[in-house]
mmCIF file with all atom_site columns, C-alpha atoms in Angstrom:
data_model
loop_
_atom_site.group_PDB
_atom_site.id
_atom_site.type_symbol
_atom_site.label_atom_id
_atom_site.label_alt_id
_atom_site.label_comp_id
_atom_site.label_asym_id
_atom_site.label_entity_id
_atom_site.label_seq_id
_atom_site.pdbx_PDB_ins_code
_atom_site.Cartn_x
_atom_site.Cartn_y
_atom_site.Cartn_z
_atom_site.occupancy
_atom_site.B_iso_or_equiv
_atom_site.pdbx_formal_charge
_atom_site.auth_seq_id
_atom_site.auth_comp_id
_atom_site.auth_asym_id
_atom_site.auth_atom_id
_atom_site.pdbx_PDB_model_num
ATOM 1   C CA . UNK E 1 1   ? 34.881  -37.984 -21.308 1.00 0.00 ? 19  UNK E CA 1
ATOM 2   C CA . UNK E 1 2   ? 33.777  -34.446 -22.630 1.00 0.00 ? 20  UNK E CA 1
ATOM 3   C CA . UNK E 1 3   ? 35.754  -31.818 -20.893 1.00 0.00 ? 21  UNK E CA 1
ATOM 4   C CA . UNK E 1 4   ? 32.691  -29.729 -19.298 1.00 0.00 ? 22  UNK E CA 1
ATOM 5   C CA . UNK E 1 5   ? 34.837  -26.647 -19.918 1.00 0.00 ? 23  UNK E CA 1
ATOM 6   C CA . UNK E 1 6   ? 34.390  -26.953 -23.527 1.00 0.00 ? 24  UNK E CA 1
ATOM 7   C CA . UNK E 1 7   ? 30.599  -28.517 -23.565 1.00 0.00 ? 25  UNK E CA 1
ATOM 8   C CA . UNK E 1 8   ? 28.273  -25.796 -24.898 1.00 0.00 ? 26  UNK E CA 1
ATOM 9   C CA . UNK E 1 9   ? 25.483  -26.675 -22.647 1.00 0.00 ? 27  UNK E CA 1
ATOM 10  C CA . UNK E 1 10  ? 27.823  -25.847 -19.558 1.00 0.00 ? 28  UNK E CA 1
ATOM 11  C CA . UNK E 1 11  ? 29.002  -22.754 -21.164 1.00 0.00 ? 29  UNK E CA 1
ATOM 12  C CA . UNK E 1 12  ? 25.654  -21.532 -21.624 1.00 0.00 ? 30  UNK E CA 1
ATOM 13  C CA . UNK E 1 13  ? 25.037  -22.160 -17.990 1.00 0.00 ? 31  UNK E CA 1
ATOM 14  C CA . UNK E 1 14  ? 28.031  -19.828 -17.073 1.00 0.00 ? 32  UNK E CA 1
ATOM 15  C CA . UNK E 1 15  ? 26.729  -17.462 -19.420 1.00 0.00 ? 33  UNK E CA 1
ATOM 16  C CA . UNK E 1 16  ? 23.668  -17.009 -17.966 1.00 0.00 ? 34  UNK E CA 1
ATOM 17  C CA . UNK E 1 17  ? 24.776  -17.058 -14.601 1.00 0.00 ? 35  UNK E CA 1
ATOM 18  C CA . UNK E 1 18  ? 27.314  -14.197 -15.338 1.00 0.00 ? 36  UNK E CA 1
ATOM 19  C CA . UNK E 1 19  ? 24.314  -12.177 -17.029 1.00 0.00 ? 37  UNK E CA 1
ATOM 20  C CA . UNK E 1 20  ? 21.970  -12.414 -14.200 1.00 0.00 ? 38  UNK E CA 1
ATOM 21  C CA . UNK E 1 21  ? 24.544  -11.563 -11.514 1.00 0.00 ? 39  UNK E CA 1
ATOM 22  C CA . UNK E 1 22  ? 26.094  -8.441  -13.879 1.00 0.00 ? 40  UNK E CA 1
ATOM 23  C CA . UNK E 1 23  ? 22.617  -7.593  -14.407 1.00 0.00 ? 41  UNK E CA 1
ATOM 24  C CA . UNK E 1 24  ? 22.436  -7.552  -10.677 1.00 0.00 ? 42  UNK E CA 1
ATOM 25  C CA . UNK E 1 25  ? 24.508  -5.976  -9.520  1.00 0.00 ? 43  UNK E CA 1
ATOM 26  C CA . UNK E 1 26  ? 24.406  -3.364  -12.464 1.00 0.00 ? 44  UNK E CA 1
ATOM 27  C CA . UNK E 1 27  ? 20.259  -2.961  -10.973 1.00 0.00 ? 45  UNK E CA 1
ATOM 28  C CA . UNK E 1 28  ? 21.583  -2.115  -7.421  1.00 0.00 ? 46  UNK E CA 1
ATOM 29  C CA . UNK E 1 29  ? 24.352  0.052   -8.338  1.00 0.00 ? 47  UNK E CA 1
ATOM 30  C CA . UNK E 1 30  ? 22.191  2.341   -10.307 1.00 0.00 ? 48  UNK E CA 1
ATOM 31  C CA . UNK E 1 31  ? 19.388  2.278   -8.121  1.00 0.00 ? 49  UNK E CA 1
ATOM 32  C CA . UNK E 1 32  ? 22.182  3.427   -5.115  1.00 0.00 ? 50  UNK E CA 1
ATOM 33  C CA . UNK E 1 33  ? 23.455  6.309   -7.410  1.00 0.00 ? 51  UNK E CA 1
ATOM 34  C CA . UNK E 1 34  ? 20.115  7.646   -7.717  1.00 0.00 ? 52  UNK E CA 1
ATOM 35  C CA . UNK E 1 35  ? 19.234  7.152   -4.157  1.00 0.00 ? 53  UNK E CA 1
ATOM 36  C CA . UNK E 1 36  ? 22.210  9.924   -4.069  1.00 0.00 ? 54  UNK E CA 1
ATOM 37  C CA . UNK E 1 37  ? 20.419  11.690  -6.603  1.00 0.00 ? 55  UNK E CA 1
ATOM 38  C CA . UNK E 1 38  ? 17.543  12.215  -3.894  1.00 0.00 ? 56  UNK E CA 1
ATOM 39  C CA . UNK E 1 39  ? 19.208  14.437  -1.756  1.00 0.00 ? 57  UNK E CA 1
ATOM 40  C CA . UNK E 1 40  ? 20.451  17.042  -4.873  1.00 0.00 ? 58  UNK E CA 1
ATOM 41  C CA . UNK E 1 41  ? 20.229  20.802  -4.113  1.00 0.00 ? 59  UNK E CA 1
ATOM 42  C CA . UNK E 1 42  ? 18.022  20.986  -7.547  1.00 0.00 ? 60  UNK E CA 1
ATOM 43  C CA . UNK E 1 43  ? 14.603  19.570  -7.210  1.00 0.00 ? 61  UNK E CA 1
ATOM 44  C CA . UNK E 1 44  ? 14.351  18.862  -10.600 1.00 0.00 ? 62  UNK E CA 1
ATOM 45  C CA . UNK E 1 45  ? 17.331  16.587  -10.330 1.00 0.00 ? 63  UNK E CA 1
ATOM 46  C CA . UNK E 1 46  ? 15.077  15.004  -7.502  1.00 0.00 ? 64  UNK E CA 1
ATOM 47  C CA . UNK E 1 47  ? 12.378  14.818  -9.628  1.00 0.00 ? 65  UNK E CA 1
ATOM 48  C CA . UNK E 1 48  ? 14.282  12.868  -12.812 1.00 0.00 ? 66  UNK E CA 1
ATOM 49  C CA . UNK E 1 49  ? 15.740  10.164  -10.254 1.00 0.00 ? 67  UNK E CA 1
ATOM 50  C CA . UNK E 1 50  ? 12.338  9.497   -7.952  1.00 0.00 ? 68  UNK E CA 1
ATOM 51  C CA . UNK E 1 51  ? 10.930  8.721   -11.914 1.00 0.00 ? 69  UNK E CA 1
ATOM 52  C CA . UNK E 1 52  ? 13.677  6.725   -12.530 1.00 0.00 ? 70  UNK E CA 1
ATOM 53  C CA . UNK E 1 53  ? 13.138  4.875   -9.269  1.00 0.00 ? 71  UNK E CA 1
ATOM 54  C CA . UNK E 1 54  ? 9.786   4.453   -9.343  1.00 0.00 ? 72  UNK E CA 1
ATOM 55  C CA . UNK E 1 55  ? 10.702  2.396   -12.964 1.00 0.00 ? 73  UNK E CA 1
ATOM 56  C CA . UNK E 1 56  ? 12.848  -0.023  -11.064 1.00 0.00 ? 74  UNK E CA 1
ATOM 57  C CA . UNK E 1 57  ? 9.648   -1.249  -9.011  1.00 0.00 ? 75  UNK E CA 1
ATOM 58  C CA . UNK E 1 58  ? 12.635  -2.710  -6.403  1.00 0.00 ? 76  UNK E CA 1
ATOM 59  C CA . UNK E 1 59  ? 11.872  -2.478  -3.065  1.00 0.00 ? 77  UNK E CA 1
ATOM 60  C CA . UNK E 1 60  ? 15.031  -1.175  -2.292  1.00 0.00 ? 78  UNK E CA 1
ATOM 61  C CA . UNK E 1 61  ? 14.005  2.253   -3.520  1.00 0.00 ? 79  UNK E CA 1
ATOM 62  C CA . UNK E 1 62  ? 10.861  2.262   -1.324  1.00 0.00 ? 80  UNK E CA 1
ATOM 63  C CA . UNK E 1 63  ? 12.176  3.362   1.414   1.00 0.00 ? 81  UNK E CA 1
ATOM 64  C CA . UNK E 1 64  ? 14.561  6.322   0.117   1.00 0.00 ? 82  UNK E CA 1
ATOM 65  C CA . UNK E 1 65  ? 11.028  7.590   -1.922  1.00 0.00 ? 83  UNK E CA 1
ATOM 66  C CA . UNK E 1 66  ? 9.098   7.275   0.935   1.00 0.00 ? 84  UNK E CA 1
ATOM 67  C CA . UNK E 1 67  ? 11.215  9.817   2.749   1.00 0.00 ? 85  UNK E CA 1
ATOM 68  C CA . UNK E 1 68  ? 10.666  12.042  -0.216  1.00 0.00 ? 86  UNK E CA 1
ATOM 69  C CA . UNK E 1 69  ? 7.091   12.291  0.310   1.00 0.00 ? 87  UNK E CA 1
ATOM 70  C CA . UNK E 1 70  ? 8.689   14.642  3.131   1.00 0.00 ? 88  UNK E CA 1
ATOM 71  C CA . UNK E 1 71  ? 10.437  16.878  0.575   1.00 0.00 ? 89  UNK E CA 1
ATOM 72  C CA . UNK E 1 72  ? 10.136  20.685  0.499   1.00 0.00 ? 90  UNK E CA 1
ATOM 73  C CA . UNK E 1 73  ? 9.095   20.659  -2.764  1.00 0.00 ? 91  UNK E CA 1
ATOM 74  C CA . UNK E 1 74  ? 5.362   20.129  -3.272  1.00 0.00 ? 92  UNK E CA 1
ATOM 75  C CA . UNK E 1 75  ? 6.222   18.982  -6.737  1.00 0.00 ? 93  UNK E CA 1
ATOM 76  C CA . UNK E 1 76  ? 9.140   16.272  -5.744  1.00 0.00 ? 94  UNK E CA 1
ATOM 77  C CA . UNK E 1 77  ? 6.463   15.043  -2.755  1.00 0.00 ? 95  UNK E CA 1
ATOM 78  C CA . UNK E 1 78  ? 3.968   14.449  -5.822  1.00 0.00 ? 96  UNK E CA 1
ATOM 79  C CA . UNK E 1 79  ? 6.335   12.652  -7.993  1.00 0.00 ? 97  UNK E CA 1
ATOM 80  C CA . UNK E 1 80  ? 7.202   10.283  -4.777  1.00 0.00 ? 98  UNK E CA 1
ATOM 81  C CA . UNK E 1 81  ? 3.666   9.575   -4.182  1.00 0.00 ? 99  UNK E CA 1
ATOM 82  C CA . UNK E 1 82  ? 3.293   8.020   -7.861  1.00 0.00 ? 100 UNK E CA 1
ATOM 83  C CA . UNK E 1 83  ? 6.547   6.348   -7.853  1.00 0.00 ? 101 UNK E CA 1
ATOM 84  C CA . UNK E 1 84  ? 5.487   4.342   -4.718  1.00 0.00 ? 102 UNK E CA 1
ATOM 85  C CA . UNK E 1 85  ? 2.312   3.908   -6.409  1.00 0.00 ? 103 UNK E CA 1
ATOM 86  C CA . UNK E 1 86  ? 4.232   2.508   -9.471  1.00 0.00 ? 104 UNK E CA 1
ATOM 87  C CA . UNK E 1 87  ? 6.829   0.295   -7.542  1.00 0.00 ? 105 UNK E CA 1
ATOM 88  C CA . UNK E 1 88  ? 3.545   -1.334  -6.450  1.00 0.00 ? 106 UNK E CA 1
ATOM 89  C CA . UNK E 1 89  ? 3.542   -4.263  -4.358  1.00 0.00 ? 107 UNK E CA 1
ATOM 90  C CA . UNK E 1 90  ? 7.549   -3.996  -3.344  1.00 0.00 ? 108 UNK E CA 1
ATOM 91  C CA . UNK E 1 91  ? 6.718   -0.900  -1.576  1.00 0.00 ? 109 UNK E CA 1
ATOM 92  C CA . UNK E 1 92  ? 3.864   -2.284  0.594   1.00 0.00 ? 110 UNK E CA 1
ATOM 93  C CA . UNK E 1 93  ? 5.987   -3.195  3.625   1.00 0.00 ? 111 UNK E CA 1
ATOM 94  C CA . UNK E 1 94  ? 7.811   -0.281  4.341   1.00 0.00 ? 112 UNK E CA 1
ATOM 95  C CA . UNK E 1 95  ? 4.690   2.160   3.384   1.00 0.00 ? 113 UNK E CA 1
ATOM 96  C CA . UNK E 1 96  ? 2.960   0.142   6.271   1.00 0.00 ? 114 UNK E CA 1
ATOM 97  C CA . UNK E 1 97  ? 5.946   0.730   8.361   1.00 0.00 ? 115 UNK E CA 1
ATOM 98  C CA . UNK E 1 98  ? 5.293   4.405   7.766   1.00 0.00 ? 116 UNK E CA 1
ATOM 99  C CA . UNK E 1 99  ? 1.858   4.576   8.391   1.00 0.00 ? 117 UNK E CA 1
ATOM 100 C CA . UNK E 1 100 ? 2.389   3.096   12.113  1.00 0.00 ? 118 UNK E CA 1
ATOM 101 C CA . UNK E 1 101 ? 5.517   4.946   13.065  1.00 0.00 ? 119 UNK E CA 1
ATOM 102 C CA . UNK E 1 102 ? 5.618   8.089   11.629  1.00 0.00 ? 120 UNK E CA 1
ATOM 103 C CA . UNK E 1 103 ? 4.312   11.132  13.395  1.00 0.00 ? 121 UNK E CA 1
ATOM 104 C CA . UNK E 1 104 ? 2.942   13.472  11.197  1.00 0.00 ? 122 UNK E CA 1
ATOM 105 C CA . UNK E 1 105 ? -0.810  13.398  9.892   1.00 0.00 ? 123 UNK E CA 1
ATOM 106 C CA . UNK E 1 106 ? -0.063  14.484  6.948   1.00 0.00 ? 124 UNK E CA 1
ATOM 107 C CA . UNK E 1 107 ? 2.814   11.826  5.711   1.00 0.00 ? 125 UNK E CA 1
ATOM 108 C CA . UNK E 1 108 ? -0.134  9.344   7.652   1.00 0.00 ? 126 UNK E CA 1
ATOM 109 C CA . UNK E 1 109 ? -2.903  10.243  4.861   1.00 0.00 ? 127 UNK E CA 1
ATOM 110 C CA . UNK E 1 110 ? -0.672  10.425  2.161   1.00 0.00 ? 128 UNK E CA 1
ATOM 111 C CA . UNK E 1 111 ? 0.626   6.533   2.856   1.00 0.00 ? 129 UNK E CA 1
ATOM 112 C CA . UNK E 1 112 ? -2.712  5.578   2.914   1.00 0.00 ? 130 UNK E CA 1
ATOM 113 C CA . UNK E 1 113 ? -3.793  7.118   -0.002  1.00 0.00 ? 131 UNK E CA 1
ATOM 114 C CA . UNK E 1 114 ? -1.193  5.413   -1.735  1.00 0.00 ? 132 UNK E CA 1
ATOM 115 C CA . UNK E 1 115 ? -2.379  1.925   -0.152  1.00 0.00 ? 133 UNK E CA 1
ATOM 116 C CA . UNK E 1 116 ? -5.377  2.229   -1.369  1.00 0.00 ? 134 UNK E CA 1
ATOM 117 C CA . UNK E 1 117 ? -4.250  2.849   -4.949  1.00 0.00 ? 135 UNK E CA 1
ATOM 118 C CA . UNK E 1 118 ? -1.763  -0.299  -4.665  1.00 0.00 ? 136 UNK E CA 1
ATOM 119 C CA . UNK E 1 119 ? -4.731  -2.214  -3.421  1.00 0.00 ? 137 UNK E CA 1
ATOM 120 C CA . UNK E 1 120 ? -2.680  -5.191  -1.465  1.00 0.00 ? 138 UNK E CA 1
ATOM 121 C CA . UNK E 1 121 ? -4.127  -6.913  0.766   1.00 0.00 ? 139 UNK E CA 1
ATOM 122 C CA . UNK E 1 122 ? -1.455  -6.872  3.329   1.00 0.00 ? 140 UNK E CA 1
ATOM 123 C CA . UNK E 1 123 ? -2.469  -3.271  3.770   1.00 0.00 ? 141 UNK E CA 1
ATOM 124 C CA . UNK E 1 124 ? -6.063  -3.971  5.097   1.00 0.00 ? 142 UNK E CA 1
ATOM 125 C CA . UNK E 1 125 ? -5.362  -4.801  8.837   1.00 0.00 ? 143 UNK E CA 1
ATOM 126 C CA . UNK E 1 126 ? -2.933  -1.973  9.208   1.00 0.00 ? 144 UNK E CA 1
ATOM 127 C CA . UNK E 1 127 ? -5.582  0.539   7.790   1.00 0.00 ? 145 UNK E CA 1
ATOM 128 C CA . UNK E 1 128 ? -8.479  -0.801  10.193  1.00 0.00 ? 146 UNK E CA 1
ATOM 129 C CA . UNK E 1 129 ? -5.738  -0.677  12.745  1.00 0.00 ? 147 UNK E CA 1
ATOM 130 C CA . UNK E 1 130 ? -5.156  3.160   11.969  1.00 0.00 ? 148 UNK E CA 1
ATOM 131 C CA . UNK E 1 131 ? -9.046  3.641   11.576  1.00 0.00 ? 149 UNK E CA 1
ATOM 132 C CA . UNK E 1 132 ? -9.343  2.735   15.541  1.00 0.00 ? 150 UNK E CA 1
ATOM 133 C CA . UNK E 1 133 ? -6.211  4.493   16.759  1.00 0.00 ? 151 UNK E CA 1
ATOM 134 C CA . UNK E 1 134 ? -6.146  7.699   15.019  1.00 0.00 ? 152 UNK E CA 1
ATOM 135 C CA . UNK E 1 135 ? -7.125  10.591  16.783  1.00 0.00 ? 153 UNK E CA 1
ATOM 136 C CA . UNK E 1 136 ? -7.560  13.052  14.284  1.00 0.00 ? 154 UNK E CA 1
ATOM 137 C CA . UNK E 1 137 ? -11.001 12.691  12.096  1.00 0.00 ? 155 UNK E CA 1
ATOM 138 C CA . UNK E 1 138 ? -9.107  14.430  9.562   1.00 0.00 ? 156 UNK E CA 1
ATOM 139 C CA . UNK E 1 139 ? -7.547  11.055  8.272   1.00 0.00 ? 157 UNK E CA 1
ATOM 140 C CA . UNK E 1 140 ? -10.642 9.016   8.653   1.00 0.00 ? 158 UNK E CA 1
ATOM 141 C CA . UNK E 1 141 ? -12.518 9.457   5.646   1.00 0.00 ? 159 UNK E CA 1
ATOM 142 C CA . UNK E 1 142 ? -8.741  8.827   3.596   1.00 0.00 ? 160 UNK E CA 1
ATOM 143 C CA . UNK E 1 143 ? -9.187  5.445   5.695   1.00 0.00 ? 161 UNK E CA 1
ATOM 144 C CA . UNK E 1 144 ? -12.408 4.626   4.506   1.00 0.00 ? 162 UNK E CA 1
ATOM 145 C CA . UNK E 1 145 ? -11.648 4.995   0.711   1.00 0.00 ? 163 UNK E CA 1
ATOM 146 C CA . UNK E 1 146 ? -8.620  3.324   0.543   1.00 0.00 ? 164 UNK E CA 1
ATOM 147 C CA . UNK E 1 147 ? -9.877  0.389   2.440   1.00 0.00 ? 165 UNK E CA 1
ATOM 148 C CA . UNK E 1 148 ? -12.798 0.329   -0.100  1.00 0.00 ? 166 UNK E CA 1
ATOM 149 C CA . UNK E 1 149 ? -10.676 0.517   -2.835  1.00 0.00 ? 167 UNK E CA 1
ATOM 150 C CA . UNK E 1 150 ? -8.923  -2.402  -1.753  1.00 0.00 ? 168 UNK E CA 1
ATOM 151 C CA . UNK E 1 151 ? -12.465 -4.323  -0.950  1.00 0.00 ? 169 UNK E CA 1
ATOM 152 C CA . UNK E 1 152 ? -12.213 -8.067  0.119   1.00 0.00 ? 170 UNK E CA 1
ATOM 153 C CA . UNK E 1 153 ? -12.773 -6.698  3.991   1.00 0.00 ? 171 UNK E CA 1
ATOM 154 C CA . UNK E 1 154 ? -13.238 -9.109  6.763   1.00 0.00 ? 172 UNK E CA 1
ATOM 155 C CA . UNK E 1 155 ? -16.868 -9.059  8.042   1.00 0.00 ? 173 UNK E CA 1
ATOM 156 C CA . UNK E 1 156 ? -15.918 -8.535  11.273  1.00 0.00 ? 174 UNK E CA 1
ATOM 157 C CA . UNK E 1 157 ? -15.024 -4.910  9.931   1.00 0.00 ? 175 UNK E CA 1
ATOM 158 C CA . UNK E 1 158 ? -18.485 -4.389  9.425   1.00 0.00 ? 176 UNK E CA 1
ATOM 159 C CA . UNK E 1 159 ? -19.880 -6.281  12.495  1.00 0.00 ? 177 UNK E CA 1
ATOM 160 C CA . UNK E 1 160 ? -17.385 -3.839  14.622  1.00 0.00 ? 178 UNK E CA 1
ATOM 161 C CA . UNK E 1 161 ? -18.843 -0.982  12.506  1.00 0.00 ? 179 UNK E CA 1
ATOM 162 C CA . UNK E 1 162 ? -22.653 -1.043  12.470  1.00 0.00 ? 180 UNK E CA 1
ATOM 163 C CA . UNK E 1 163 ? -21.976 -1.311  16.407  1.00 0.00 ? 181 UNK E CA 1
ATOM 164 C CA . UNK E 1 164 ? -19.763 1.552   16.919  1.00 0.00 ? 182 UNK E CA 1
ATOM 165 C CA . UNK E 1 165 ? -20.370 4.248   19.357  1.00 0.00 ? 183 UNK E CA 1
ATOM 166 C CA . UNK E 1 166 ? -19.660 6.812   16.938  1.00 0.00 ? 184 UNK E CA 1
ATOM 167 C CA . UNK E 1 167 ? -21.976 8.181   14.450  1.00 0.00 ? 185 UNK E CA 1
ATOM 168 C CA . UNK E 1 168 ? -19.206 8.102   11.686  1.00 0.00 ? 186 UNK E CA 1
ATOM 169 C CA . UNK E 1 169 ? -18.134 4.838   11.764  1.00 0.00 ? 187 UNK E CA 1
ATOM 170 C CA . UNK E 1 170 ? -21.323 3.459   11.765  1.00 0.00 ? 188 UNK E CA 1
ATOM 171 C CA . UNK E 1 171 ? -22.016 5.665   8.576   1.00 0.00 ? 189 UNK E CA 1
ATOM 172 C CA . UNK E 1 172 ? -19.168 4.531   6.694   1.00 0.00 ? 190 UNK E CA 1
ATOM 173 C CA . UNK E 1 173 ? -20.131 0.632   7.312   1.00 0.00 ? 191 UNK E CA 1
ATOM 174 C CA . UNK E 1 174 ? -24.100 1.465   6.388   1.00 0.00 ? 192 UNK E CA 1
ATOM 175 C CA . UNK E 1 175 ? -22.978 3.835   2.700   1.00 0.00 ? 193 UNK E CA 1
ATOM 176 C CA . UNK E 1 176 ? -20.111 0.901   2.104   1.00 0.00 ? 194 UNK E CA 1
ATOM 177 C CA . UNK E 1 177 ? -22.802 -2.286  2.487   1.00 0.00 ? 195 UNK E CA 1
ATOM 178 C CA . UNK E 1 178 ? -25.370 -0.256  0.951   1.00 0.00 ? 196 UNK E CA 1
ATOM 179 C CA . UNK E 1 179 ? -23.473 0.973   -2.386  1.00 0.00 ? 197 UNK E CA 1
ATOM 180 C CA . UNK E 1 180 ? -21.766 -1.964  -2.640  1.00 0.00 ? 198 UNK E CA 1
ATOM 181 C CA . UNK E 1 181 ? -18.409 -0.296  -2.635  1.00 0.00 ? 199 UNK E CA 1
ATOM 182 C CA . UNK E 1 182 ? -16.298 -3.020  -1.025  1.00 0.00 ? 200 UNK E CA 1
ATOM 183 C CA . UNK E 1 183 ? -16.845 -7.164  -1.319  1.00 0.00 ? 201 UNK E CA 1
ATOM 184 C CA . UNK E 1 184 ? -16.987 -8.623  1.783   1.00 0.00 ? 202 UNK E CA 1
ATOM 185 C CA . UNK E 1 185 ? -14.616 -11.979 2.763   1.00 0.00 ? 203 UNK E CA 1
ATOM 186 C CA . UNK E 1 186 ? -16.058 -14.034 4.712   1.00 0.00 ? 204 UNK E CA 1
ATOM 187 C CA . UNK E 1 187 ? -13.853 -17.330 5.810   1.00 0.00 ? 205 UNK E CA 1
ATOM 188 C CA . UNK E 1 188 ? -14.935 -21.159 6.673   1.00 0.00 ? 206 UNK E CA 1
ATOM 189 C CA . UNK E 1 189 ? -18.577 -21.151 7.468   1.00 0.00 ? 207 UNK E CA 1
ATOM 190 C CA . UNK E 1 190 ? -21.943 -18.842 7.213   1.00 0.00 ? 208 UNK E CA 1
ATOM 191 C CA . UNK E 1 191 ? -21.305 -18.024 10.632  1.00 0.00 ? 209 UNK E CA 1
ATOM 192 C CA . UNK E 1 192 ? -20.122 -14.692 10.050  1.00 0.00 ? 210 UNK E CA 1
ATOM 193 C CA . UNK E 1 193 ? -22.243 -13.627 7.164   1.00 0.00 ? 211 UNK E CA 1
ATOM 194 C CA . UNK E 1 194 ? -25.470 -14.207 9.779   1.00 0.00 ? 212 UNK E CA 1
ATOM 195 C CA . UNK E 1 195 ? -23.730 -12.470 12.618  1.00 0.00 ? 213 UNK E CA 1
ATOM 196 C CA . UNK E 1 196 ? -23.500 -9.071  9.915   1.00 0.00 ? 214 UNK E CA 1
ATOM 197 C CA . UNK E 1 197 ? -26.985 -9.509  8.907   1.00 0.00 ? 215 UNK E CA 1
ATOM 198 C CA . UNK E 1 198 ? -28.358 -10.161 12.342  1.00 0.00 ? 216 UNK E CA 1
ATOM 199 C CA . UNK E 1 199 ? -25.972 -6.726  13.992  1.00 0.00 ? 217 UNK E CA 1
ATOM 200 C CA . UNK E 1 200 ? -27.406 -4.947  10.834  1.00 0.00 ? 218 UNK E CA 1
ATOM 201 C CA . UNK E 1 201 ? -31.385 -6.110  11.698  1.00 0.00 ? 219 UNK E CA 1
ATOM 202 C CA . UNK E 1 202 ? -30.291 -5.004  15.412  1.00 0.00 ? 220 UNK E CA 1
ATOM 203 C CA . UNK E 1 203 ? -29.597 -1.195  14.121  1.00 0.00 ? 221 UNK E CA 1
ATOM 204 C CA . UNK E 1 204 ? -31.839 1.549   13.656  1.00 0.00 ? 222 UNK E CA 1
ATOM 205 C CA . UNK E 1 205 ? -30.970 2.335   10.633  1.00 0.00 ? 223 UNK E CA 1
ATOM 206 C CA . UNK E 1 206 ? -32.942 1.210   7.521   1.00 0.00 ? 224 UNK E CA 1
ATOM 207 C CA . UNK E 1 207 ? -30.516 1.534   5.058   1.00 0.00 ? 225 UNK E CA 1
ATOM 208 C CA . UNK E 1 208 ? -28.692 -1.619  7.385   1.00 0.00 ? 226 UNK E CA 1
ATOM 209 C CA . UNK E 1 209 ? -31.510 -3.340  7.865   1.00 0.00 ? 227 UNK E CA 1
ATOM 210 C CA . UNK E 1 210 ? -32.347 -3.962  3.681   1.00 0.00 ? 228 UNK E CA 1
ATOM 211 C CA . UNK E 1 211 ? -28.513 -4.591  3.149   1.00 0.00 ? 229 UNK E CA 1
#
């Protein structure tokens, strides 16, 4: 019997193995040593390693860039912003984390803005979550856009909408049906689609009423 030590096939199995696993654990040291990098005296030093993160698209460097987008430097909190925008997907999670928990506006409206330019899907009930709950109208109309840049909204978004006590919101559901700015998803049955065009009949507002 063929020793498998010496069978090429089974080498070239180890091989591989040892490359992914070096490559590995090469990834995650050098994305730790420029998570170091982040918290340099020089901002341009920030700067070179939030680009280098952003290159990794790991999820592991989320996090550490989305406390950048806190930085004292306007430029390092602009470089953050597109190097969560670049990691893409990976950075959905813990950008939705941050758009829940954390308590300032403005780290609020730039998280969405950079949902919006991911475009996952994962970020849509958060975002109509925020829409409800924020307090400040400030935030709203960065809401609005990124949710329509995402599109694929539930039609009960819209049903909730065109029924809203306030003005605004009922605005923003009207202009979005009207210009055709988002596609809405409706699931199983018709039953939803004719509940939005019935609530839309039911309004006062022509624009609704010929969506």
């Amino acid at each position: 019997m063929k020793n498998r030590t010496t069978d090429p096939f089974f080498t070239l199995l180890f091989l591989i193995y040892f490359a992914i696993n070096f490559l590995g654990c090469s990834q995650q040291n050098n994305i730790a040593a420029l998570i170091q990098k982040l918290e340099h005296d020089d901002p341009e030093v920030r700067i070179k390693a939030i680009i280098s993160l952003g290159k990794t698209k790991d999820t592991h460097a989320a996090e550490p860039l989305i406390n950048k987008l806190k930085d004292t430097n306007s430029n390092v909190r602009l470089y953050a912003t597109n190097a969560l925008i670049e990691i893409g997907a990976p950075a959905v999670e813990p950008l939705i984390v941050a758009l829940k928990n954390d308590t300032s506006l403005d780290m609020r409206n730039t998280v969405t803005i950079i949902l919006g330019e991911i475009r996952d899907a994962r970020a849509i009930e958060p975002l109509i979550a925020a829409l409800y709950n924020e307090c400040d109208i400030r935030i709203h109309k960065t809401i609005e856009e990124s949710l329509e840049k995402i599109g694929n909204l539930p039609t009960q978004v819209f049903i909730t909408e065109l029924t809203n006590k306030n003005n605004r919101f009922r605005k923003w559901a009207i202009d979005a049906l009207k210009s055709k700015k988002v596609n809405i998803m409706i699931k199983g049955d018709n039953a939803s689609a004719i509940h939005l065009f019935i609530t839309a009949l039911k309004t006062n507002n022509t624009d609704a009423q010929t969506y």
